[in-house]
Amino acid sequence: MAHRWTNKLTKADVTPEAIWLNRRQIIAGLTAAGMAGALGGRAGAAGDTLEPNSFDDITSYNNYYEFGTGKNDPAANAGALDTSDWSIEIDGMVDRPGTYTLADLTEGLIEEERIYRFRCVEAWSMIVPWNGFELADLLAKAGVQEAARYVAFETVVQPENMPGVRRKVIPFPYVEGLRIDEAMHPLTMMATGIYGKPMPNQNGAPIRLVVPWKYGFKSIKSTVRISLVADEPPTTWNNLNAREYGFYSNVNPQVSHPRWSQASERVIGGGLFAKRQETLMFNGYEEEVAALYDGMDLTKNY
Ligand code: MTE
């Protein structure tokens, strides 16, 4: 199974060769459906493939506050996002800081499809077939230094194109962060598309983070800056309300949000009377990621 190798990652492992080779062997040894099952299936249930939500569900029910706070606002307004000549500034504790175009970042890498569960902190969920790259592989281009402990991310700000920014619905730029071992984990990806198509603007074109075992707000959209840093970086929802939104924000059915339970979730596209489904620990990726949090009190580090 594809799970053993994840436990070997430490913060110092950008893309250790042994793991790199192992991953290639794993991929070579699985059919496309088997791979989707291994990466997206319920932890421990090999071969349980996930049925993705429709393209329409995924692109019409969004959170992207730069374009407004309503679920339909991103689809209605994000057409104005200017994604031309996109580049990402990679700075901080890296050997090769600088401005990287998307072509620079993805050169020599093979785009993968990953079918992941996606669980919003608001207790709804979908299944999304992302296309993209492991974040670790992109960061390797800049050469992560040993001293880096966290990764900070920032979304573009285009006031002229973003009504939510003009109305200051929350402070912008939207910022997020991961611990270095979370960032380097093989499940963590930078997605550039869904359903084999370029990323729709409302989903965070042209490139956005996807961390499938964390609440959706960690998966920051339209990324323009990635900084390798020593200290835990500030994050948008934690800044707004630290009691309700922690830095880690791992999906955890046992730790309620102060205003609602996280034990179950509403499946988008399931229809008005669809039953809620139980939320899985780490959103179903427990076997892959639980070791990252060994010894941590998850009720304190929520
Ligand atoms: N990134 C930015 N820049 N702005 C946002 O408002 N919303 C977050 C996250 N990334 C958000 C963001 C939240 S709350 C969720 S649930 C997901 O994006 C939604 O991603 P989706 O619209 O692709 O489903």
mmCIF file of C-alpha atoms and ligand atoms in Angstrom:
data_model
loop_
_atom_site.group_PDB
_atom_site.id
_atom_site.type_symbol
_atom_site.label_atom_id
_atom_site.label_comp_id
_atom_site.label_asym_id
_atom_site.label_seq_id
_atom_site.Cartn_x
_atom_site.Cartn_y
_atom_site.Cartn_z
ATOM 1 C CA MET A 1 0.000 0.000 0.000
ATOM 2 C CA ALA A 2 0.995 3.566 -0.625
ATOM 3 C CA HIS A 3 0.942 4.543 3.004
ATOM 4 C CA ARG A 4 4.139 3.367 4.714
ATOM 5 C CA TRP A 5 6.472 5.811 3.071
ATOM 6 C CA THR A 6 4.737 8.961 4.253
ATOM 7 C CA ASN A 7 5.802 8.257 7.830
ATOM 8 C CA LYS A 8 9.445 8.526 6.884
ATOM 9 C CA LEU A 9 9.183 12.220 6.022
ATOM 10 C CA THR A 10 10.738 14.695 8.392
ATOM 11 C CA LYS A 11 11.070 18.440 8.134
ATOM 12 C CA ALA A 12 14.490 18.032 6.582
ATOM 13 C CA ASP A 13 13.186 15.931 3.716
ATOM 14 C CA VAL A 14 12.490 18.130 0.728
ATOM 15 C CA THR A 15 12.205 15.220 -1.653
ATOM 16 C CA PRO A 16 14.526 12.545 -0.354
ATOM 17 C CA GLU A 17 15.624 10.320 -3.143
ATOM 18 C CA ALA A 18 14.525 7.085 -1.511
ATOM 19 C CA ILE A 19 11.001 8.370 -1.095
ATOM 20 C CA TRP A 20 11.011 9.835 -4.574
ATOM 21 C CA LEU A 21 11.950 6.472 -6.040
ATOM 22 C CA ASN A 22 9.515 4.650 -3.830
ATOM 23 C CA ARG A 23 6.715 6.928 -4.984
ATOM 24 C CA ARG A 24 7.566 6.294 -8.593
ATOM 25 C CA GLN A 25 7.466 2.557 -7.940
ATOM 26 C CA ILE A 26 4.140 2.867 -6.218
ATOM 27 C CA ILE A 27 2.712 4.810 -9.127
ATOM 28 C CA ALA A 28 4.142 2.337 -11.606
ATOM 29 C CA GLY A 29 2.564 -0.538 -9.707
ATOM 30 C CA LEU A 30 -0.973 0.805 -9.659
ATOM 31 C CA THR A 31 -3.636 1.347 -12.263
ATOM 32 C CA ALA A 32 -5.072 4.843 -12.538
ATOM 33 C CA ALA A 33 -8.143 3.743 -10.590
ATOM 34 C CA GLY A 34 -6.002 1.999 -7.983
ATOM 35 C CA MET A 35 -3.958 5.165 -7.517
ATOM 36 C CA ALA A 36 -7.057 7.239 -7.013
ATOM 37 C CA GLY A 37 -8.197 4.684 -4.460
ATOM 38 C CA ALA A 38 -4.893 4.691 -2.635
ATOM 39 C CA LEU A 39 -4.730 8.466 -2.450
ATOM 40 C CA GLY A 40 -8.383 9.344 -2.166
ATOM 41 C CA GLY A 41 -9.998 6.279 -0.666
ATOM 42 C CA ARG A 42 -10.974 5.864 2.942
ATOM 43 C CA ALA A 43 -7.873 5.223 4.954
ATOM 44 C CA GLY A 44 -7.337 1.513 5.101
ATOM 45 C CA ALA A 45 -9.915 0.684 2.453
ATOM 46 C CA ALA A 46 -7.810 0.084 -0.619
ATOM 47 C CA GLY A 47 -9.629 0.156 -3.905
ATOM 48 C CA ASP A 48 -12.576 2.165 -2.560
ATOM 49 C CA THR A 49 -12.687 4.751 -5.321
ATOM 50 C CA LEU A 50 -14.350 8.087 -4.814
ATOM 51 C CA GLU A 51 -17.000 9.442 -7.148
ATOM 52 C CA PRO A 52 -16.150 13.091 -7.861
ATOM 53 C CA ASN A 53 -18.724 15.852 -7.691
ATOM 54 C CA SER A 54 -19.796 17.332 -11.019
ATOM 55 C CA PHE A 55 -17.750 20.112 -12.628
ATOM 56 C CA ASP A 56 -20.810 22.277 -12.116
ATOM 57 C CA ASP A 57 -20.984 21.620 -8.350
ATOM 58 C CA ILE A 58 -17.288 22.329 -7.938
ATOM 59 C CA THR A 59 -17.364 25.592 -9.901
ATOM 60 C CA SER A 60 -20.639 27.100 -8.710
ATOM 61 C CA TYR A 61 -20.530 26.607 -4.926
ATOM 62 C CA ASN A 62 -17.370 28.352 -3.771
ATOM 63 C CA ASN A 63 -15.716 30.364 -1.062
ATOM 64 C CA TYR A 64 -13.469 33.105 -2.413
ATOM 65 C CA TYR A 65 -14.120 36.179 -0.302
ATOM 66 C CA GLU A 66 -12.118 38.453 -2.592
ATOM 67 C CA PHE A 67 -15.119 38.089 -4.923
ATOM 68 C CA GLY A 68 -17.826 38.305 -2.249
ATOM 69 C CA THR A 69 -19.105 36.225 0.652
ATOM 70 C CA GLY A 70 -21.992 34.442 -1.101
ATOM 71 C CA LYS A 71 -21.486 30.929 -2.428
ATOM 72 C CA ASN A 72 -22.397 32.067 -5.963
ATOM 73 C CA ASP A 73 -20.371 35.289 -5.856
ATOM 74 C CA PRO A 74 -17.060 33.730 -6.994
ATOM 75 C CA ALA A 75 -18.664 32.155 -10.065
ATOM 76 C CA ALA A 76 -20.439 35.430 -10.831
ATOM 77 C CA ASN A 77 -17.477 37.766 -10.256
ATOM 78 C CA ALA A 78 -14.194 35.898 -10.679
ATOM 79 C CA GLY A 79 -14.231 36.243 -14.457
ATOM 80 C CA ALA A 80 -12.508 39.568 -13.812
ATOM 81 C CA LEU A 81 -9.455 37.955 -12.170
ATOM 82 C CA ASP A 82 -6.366 38.716 -14.254
ATOM 83 C CA THR A 83 -4.247 35.552 -14.396
ATOM 84 C CA SER A 84 -1.989 36.626 -17.263
ATOM 85 C CA ASP A 85 1.807 36.459 -16.747
ATOM 86 C CA TRP A 86 1.391 34.750 -13.387
ATOM 87 C CA SER A 87 4.413 34.296 -11.209
ATOM 88 C CA ILE A 88 5.072 33.267 -7.633
ATOM 89 C CA GLU A 89 7.600 34.998 -5.433
ATOM 90 C CA ILE A 90 9.454 32.377 -3.402
ATOM 91 C CA ASP A 91 11.464 33.923 -0.608
ATOM 92 C CA GLY A 92 12.810 33.440 2.880
ATOM 93 C CA MET A 93 14.879 30.377 3.777
ATOM 94 C CA VAL A 94 15.577 29.089 0.283
ATOM 95 C CA ASP A 95 18.791 28.769 -1.710
ATOM 96 C CA ARG A 96 17.312 30.318 -4.854
ATOM 97 C CA PRO A 97 14.828 33.060 -3.890
ATOM 98 C CA GLY A 98 13.136 34.837 -6.735
ATOM 99 C CA THR A 99 10.190 35.250 -9.037
ATOM 100 C CA TYR A 100 9.135 31.949 -10.593
ATOM 101 C CA THR A 101 6.759 31.726 -13.525
ATOM 102 C CA LEU A 102 4.350 28.785 -13.634
ATOM 103 C CA ALA A 103 6.533 27.300 -16.359
ATOM 104 C CA ASP A 104 9.637 27.605 -14.130
ATOM 105 C CA LEU A 105 7.828 25.872 -11.283
ATOM 106 C CA THR A 106 6.441 22.954 -13.238
ATOM 107 C CA GLU A 107 9.300 22.349 -15.659
ATOM 108 C CA GLY A 108 10.250 18.685 -15.730
ATOM 109 C CA LEU A 109 7.374 17.661 -13.470
ATOM 110 C CA ILE A 110 4.524 15.421 -14.503
ATOM 111 C CA GLU A 111 1.055 16.687 -13.732
ATOM 112 C CA GLU A 112 -0.974 14.211 -11.719
ATOM 113 C CA GLU A 113 -4.675 13.784 -11.060
ATOM 114 C CA ARG A 114 -5.608 13.375 -7.403
ATOM 115 C CA ILE A 115 -9.170 12.659 -6.406
ATOM 116 C CA TYR A 116 -9.469 14.056 -2.895
ATOM 117 C CA ARG A 117 -12.170 14.615 -0.354
ATOM 118 C CA PHE A 118 -12.619 18.331 0.340
ATOM 119 C CA ARG A 119 -14.190 19.275 3.674
ATOM 120 C CA CYS A 120 -15.056 22.886 4.489
ATOM 121 C CA VAL A 121 -15.042 24.057 8.111
ATOM 122 C CA GLU A 122 -18.687 25.065 7.477
ATOM 123 C CA ALA A 123 -19.523 21.309 7.503
ATOM 124 C CA TRP A 124 -20.114 20.698 3.812
ATOM 125 C CA SER A 125 -17.991 18.499 1.574
ATOM 126 C CA MET A 126 -17.300 17.527 -2.005
ATOM 127 C CA ILE A 127 -14.977 15.212 -3.876
ATOM 128 C CA VAL A 128 -12.707 16.990 -6.330
ATOM 129 C CA PRO A 129 -10.508 15.589 -9.112
ATOM 130 C CA TRP A 130 -7.584 18.000 -8.908
ATOM 131 C CA ASN A 131 -4.723 18.229 -11.378
ATOM 132 C CA GLY A 132 -1.404 19.503 -10.206
ATOM 133 C CA PHE A 133 1.899 18.849 -8.521
ATOM 134 C CA GLU A 134 3.195 17.965 -5.099
ATOM 135 C CA LEU A 135 4.118 21.162 -3.287
ATOM 136 C CA ALA A 136 7.403 19.536 -2.224
ATOM 137 C CA ASP A 137 8.438 19.168 -5.865
ATOM 138 C CA LEU A 138 7.751 22.853 -6.576
ATOM 139 C CA LEU A 139 9.602 23.970 -3.455
ATOM 140 C CA ALA A 140 12.588 21.846 -4.430
ATOM 141 C CA LYS A 141 13.099 24.239 -7.355
ATOM 142 C CA ALA A 142 13.872 27.003 -4.882
ATOM 143 C CA GLY A 143 15.930 24.773 -2.570
ATOM 144 C CA VAL A 144 14.433 24.722 0.914
ATOM 145 C CA GLN A 145 16.997 25.338 3.630
ATOM 146 C CA GLU A 146 17.334 23.144 6.701
ATOM 147 C CA ALA A 147 16.352 25.992 9.045
ATOM 148 C CA ALA A 148 12.917 26.524 7.454
ATOM 149 C CA ARG A 149 10.154 25.400 9.843
ATOM 150 C CA TYR A 150 6.992 26.802 8.265
ATOM 151 C CA VAL A 151 5.691 27.818 4.857
ATOM 152 C CA ALA A 152 3.604 30.986 4.434
ATOM 153 C CA PHE A 153 1.313 31.598 1.432
ATOM 154 C CA GLU A 154 -0.341 34.710 0.065
ATOM 155 C CA THR A 155 -3.159 35.287 -2.456
ATOM 156 C CA VAL A 156 -3.064 37.970 -5.142
ATOM 157 C CA VAL A 157 -4.867 41.252 -4.470
ATOM 158 C CA GLN A 158 -6.460 42.992 -7.466
ATOM 159 C CA PRO A 159 -8.814 45.603 -5.949
ATOM 160 C CA GLU A 160 -10.043 46.720 -9.361
ATOM 161 C CA ASN A 161 -11.155 43.158 -10.143
ATOM 162 C CA MET A 162 -12.218 42.011 -6.680
ATOM 163 C CA PRO A 163 -15.416 43.457 -5.198
ATOM 164 C CA GLY A 164 -14.836 41.749 -1.828
ATOM 165 C CA VAL A 165 -11.435 43.422 -1.574
ATOM 166 C CA ARG A 166 -12.922 46.828 -2.356
ATOM 167 C CA ARG A 167 -15.616 46.276 0.293
ATOM 168 C CA LYS A 168 -12.977 44.949 2.741
ATOM 169 C CA VAL A 169 -15.202 42.007 3.750
ATOM 170 C CA ILE A 170 -12.174 40.607 5.623
ATOM 171 C CA PRO A 171 -8.544 41.844 5.644
ATOM 172 C CA PHE A 172 -6.576 41.046 2.488
ATOM 173 C CA PRO A 173 -4.269 39.635 1.237
ATOM 174 C CA TYR A 174 -5.629 36.245 2.277
ATOM 175 C CA VAL A 175 -2.741 34.457 3.996
ATOM 176 C CA GLU A 176 -2.219 30.852 5.054
ATOM 177 C CA GLY A 177 0.520 28.635 6.420
ATOM 178 C CA LEU A 178 1.667 25.084 7.006
ATOM 179 C CA ARG A 179 4.301 23.487 9.162
ATOM 180 C CA ILE A 180 7.195 22.334 6.991
ATOM 181 C CA ASP A 181 6.423 18.622 7.398
ATOM 182 C CA GLU A 182 2.817 19.260 6.386
ATOM 183 C CA ALA A 183 3.985 21.236 3.371
ATOM 184 C CA MET A 184 6.371 18.459 2.320
ATOM 185 C CA HIS A 185 3.836 15.668 2.784
ATOM 186 C CA PRO A 186 3.117 13.839 -0.482
ATOM 187 C CA LEU A 187 -0.628 14.491 -0.202
ATOM 188 C CA THR A 188 -0.087 18.276 -0.212
ATOM 189 C CA MET A 189 -0.394 19.685 -3.683
ATOM 190 C CA MET A 190 -0.465 22.861 -5.705
ATOM 191 C CA ALA A 191 -3.371 22.397 -8.091
ATOM 192 C CA THR A 192 -3.531 24.010 -11.508
ATOM 193 C CA GLY A 193 -6.742 22.408 -12.710
ATOM 194 C CA ILE A 194 -9.824 20.311 -12.080
ATOM 195 C CA TYR A 195 -11.298 17.640 -14.330
ATOM 196 C CA GLY A 196 -8.274 17.990 -16.626
ATOM 197 C CA LYS A 197 -9.145 21.618 -17.397
ATOM 198 C CA PRO A 198 -7.222 24.712 -16.316
ATOM 199 C CA MET A 199 -8.232 25.903 -12.851
ATOM 200 C CA PRO A 200 -11.428 27.978 -13.074
ATOM 201 C CA ASN A 201 -10.967 31.479 -11.659
ATOM 202 C CA GLN A 202 -13.532 30.909 -8.907
ATOM 203 C CA ASN A 203 -11.531 27.889 -7.697
ATOM 204 C CA GLY A 204 -8.281 29.854 -7.422
ATOM 205 C CA ALA A 205 -6.721 30.139 -10.860
ATOM 206 C CA PRO A 206 -4.098 29.665 -11.962
ATOM 207 C CA ILE A 207 -2.596 27.800 -9.014
ATOM 208 C CA ARG A 208 -3.826 27.068 -5.500
ATOM 209 C CA LEU A 209 -2.904 24.975 -2.502
ATOM 210 C CA VAL A 210 -4.780 21.740 -1.675
ATOM 211 C CA VAL A 211 -4.305 20.082 1.740
ATOM 212 C CA PRO A 212 -6.946 17.350 1.822
ATOM 213 C CA TRP A 213 -6.811 16.474 5.541
ATOM 214 C CA LYS A 214 -7.403 20.074 6.640
ATOM 215 C CA TYR A 215 -10.475 22.282 6.522
ATOM 216 C CA GLY A 216 -10.875 23.925 3.128
ATOM 217 C CA PHE A 217 -9.867 27.409 4.236
ATOM 218 C CA LYS A 218 -6.245 26.237 4.536
ATOM 219 C CA SER A 219 -6.277 25.604 0.759
ATOM 220 C CA ILE A 220 -5.401 29.146 -0.275
ATOM 221 C CA LYS A 221 -6.262 30.246 -3.809
ATOM 222 C CA SER A 222 -4.498 32.206 -6.574
ATOM 223 C CA THR A 223 -1.130 32.062 -4.853
ATOM 224 C CA VAL A 224 1.476 34.767 -5.589
ATOM 225 C CA ARG A 225 3.903 34.364 -2.723
ATOM 226 C CA ILE A 226 5.406 31.435 -0.830
ATOM 227 C CA SER A 227 7.805 32.198 2.024
ATOM 228 C CA LEU A 228 9.919 29.684 3.921
ATOM 229 C CA VAL A 229 10.112 30.962 7.479
ATOM 230 C CA ALA A 230 11.259 30.085 10.995
ATOM 231 C CA ASP A 231 8.122 30.982 12.941
ATOM 232 C CA GLU A 232 4.447 30.057 12.636
ATOM 233 C CA PRO A 233 3.049 32.589 10.164
ATOM 234 C CA PRO A 234 -0.192 34.535 10.662
ATOM 235 C CA THR A 235 -3.213 33.037 8.891
ATOM 236 C CA THR A 236 -6.392 34.822 7.818
ATOM 237 C CA TRP A 237 -9.096 32.985 9.788
ATOM 238 C CA ASN A 238 -6.947 32.567 12.878
ATOM 239 C CA ASN A 239 -6.291 36.333 12.817
ATOM 240 C CA LEU A 240 -10.012 36.988 12.544
ATOM 241 C CA ASN A 241 -11.079 34.616 15.315
ATOM 242 C CA ALA A 242 -8.427 32.502 17.017
ATOM 243 C CA ARG A 243 -10.941 30.794 19.293
ATOM 244 C CA GLU A 244 -12.862 29.434 16.310
ATOM 245 C CA TYR A 245 -10.068 28.776 13.808
ATOM 246 C CA GLY A 246 -6.699 27.371 14.805
ATOM 247 C CA PHE A 247 -3.472 27.273 12.847
ATOM 248 C CA TYR A 248 -3.690 23.507 12.275
ATOM 249 C CA SER A 249 -7.351 23.164 11.321
ATOM 250 C CA ASN A 250 -7.112 19.447 10.737
ATOM 251 C CA VAL A 251 -10.483 17.878 9.959
ATOM 252 C CA ASN A 252 -11.513 16.317 13.278
ATOM 253 C CA PRO A 253 -15.034 15.037 13.960
ATOM 254 C CA GLN A 254 -14.290 14.960 17.702
ATOM 255 C CA VAL A 255 -13.440 18.637 18.060
ATOM 256 C CA SER A 256 -16.461 20.862 17.552
ATOM 257 C CA HIS A 257 -16.332 24.359 16.179
ATOM 258 C CA PRO A 258 -17.518 26.587 19.077
ATOM 259 C CA ARG A 259 -20.756 27.219 17.153
ATOM 260 C CA TRP A 260 -21.440 23.841 15.489
ATOM 261 C CA SER A 261 -20.499 20.169 15.534
ATOM 262 C CA GLN A 262 -17.900 18.842 13.110
ATOM 263 C CA ALA A 263 -19.084 15.223 13.528
ATOM 264 C CA SER A 264 -20.983 15.170 10.230
ATOM 265 C CA GLU A 265 -21.121 16.992 6.912
ATOM 266 C CA ARG A 266 -23.568 17.891 4.154
ATOM 267 C CA VAL A 267 -22.507 16.469 0.803
ATOM 268 C CA ILE A 268 -22.795 19.075 -1.964
ATOM 269 C CA GLY A 269 -24.808 17.758 -4.893
ATOM 270 C CA GLY A 270 -26.578 15.187 -2.745
ATOM 271 C CA GLY A 271 -29.907 17.005 -3.068
ATOM 272 C CA LEU A 272 -31.928 18.914 -0.505
ATOM 273 C CA PHE A 273 -32.970 15.863 1.515
ATOM 274 C CA ALA A 274 -29.719 13.943 1.279
ATOM 275 C CA LYS A 275 -28.575 12.471 4.576
ATOM 276 C CA ARG A 276 -25.527 13.996 6.217
ATOM 277 C CA GLN A 277 -22.515 11.750 6.286
ATOM 278 C CA GLU A 278 -20.112 11.158 9.127
ATOM 279 C CA THR A 279 -16.931 13.201 8.997
ATOM 280 C CA LEU A 280 -13.781 11.096 9.024
ATOM 281 C CA MET A 281 -10.732 11.786 11.199
ATOM 282 C CA PHE A 282 -8.242 13.813 9.146
ATOM 283 C CA ASN A 283 -10.921 13.726 6.435
ATOM 284 C CA GLY A 284 -10.147 10.059 5.753
ATOM 285 C CA TYR A 285 -6.376 10.507 5.483
ATOM 286 C CA GLU A 286 -5.605 9.391 9.036
ATOM 287 C CA GLU A 287 -3.350 6.550 8.004
ATOM 288 C CA GLU A 288 -1.239 8.912 5.890
ATOM 289 C CA VAL A 289 -0.990 11.922 8.235
ATOM 290 C CA ALA A 290 -1.739 11.002 11.857
ATOM 291 C CA ALA A 291 1.985 10.505 12.579
ATOM 292 C CA LEU A 292 2.604 14.193 11.857
ATOM 293 C CA TYR A 293 0.692 14.997 15.040
ATOM 294 C CA ASP A 294 1.988 12.277 17.357
ATOM 295 C CA GLY A 295 2.023 13.539 20.922
ATOM 296 C CA MET A 296 0.054 16.709 20.139
ATOM 297 C CA ASP A 297 -3.170 17.479 21.962
ATOM 298 C CA LEU A 298 -5.550 17.984 19.043
ATOM 299 C CA THR A 299 -8.156 19.677 21.219
ATOM 300 C CA LYS A 300 -5.591 22.396 21.974
ATOM 301 C CA ASN A 301 -3.949 22.394 18.543
ATOM 302 C CA TYR A 302 -7.219 22.608 16.602
HETATM 303 N N1 MTE B 1 -8.498 31.472 -0.652
HETATM 304 C C1 MTE B 1 -8.687 32.810 -0.772
HETATM 305 N N2 MTE B 1 -7.719 33.559 -1.292
HETATM 306 N N3 MTE B 1 -9.849 33.408 -0.380
HETATM 307 C C2 MTE B 1 -10.875 32.687 0.195
HETATM 308 O O1 MTE B 1 -11.900 33.277 0.567
HETATM 309 N N4 MTE B 1 -11.662 30.476 0.914
HETATM 310 C C3 MTE B 1 -11.221 29.208 1.493
HETATM 311 C C4 MTE B 1 -10.298 28.453 0.536
HETATM 312 N N5 MTE B 1 -9.296 29.338 -0.038
HETATM 313 C C5 MTE B 1 -10.697 31.277 0.337
HETATM 314 C C6 MTE B 1 -9.493 30.697 -0.129
HETATM 315 C C7 MTE B 1 -12.336 28.353 1.879
HETATM 316 S S1 MTE B 1 -13.218 28.815 3.266
HETATM 317 C C8 MTE B 1 -12.643 27.210 1.196
HETATM 318 S S2 MTE B 1 -13.812 26.106 1.807
HETATM 319 C C9 MTE B 1 -11.992 26.889 -0.065
HETATM 320 O O2 MTE B 1 -11.082 27.889 -0.501
HETATM 321 C C10 MTE B 1 -13.034 26.693 -1.152
HETATM 322 O O3 MTE B 1 -12.436 26.204 -2.317
HETATM 323 P P1 MTE B 1 -13.340 25.909 -3.591
HETATM 324 O O4 MTE B 1 -14.148 27.141 -3.848
HETATM 325 O O5 MTE B 1 -12.411 25.573 -4.683
HETATM 326 O O6 MTE B 1 -14.241 24.749 -3.204
#
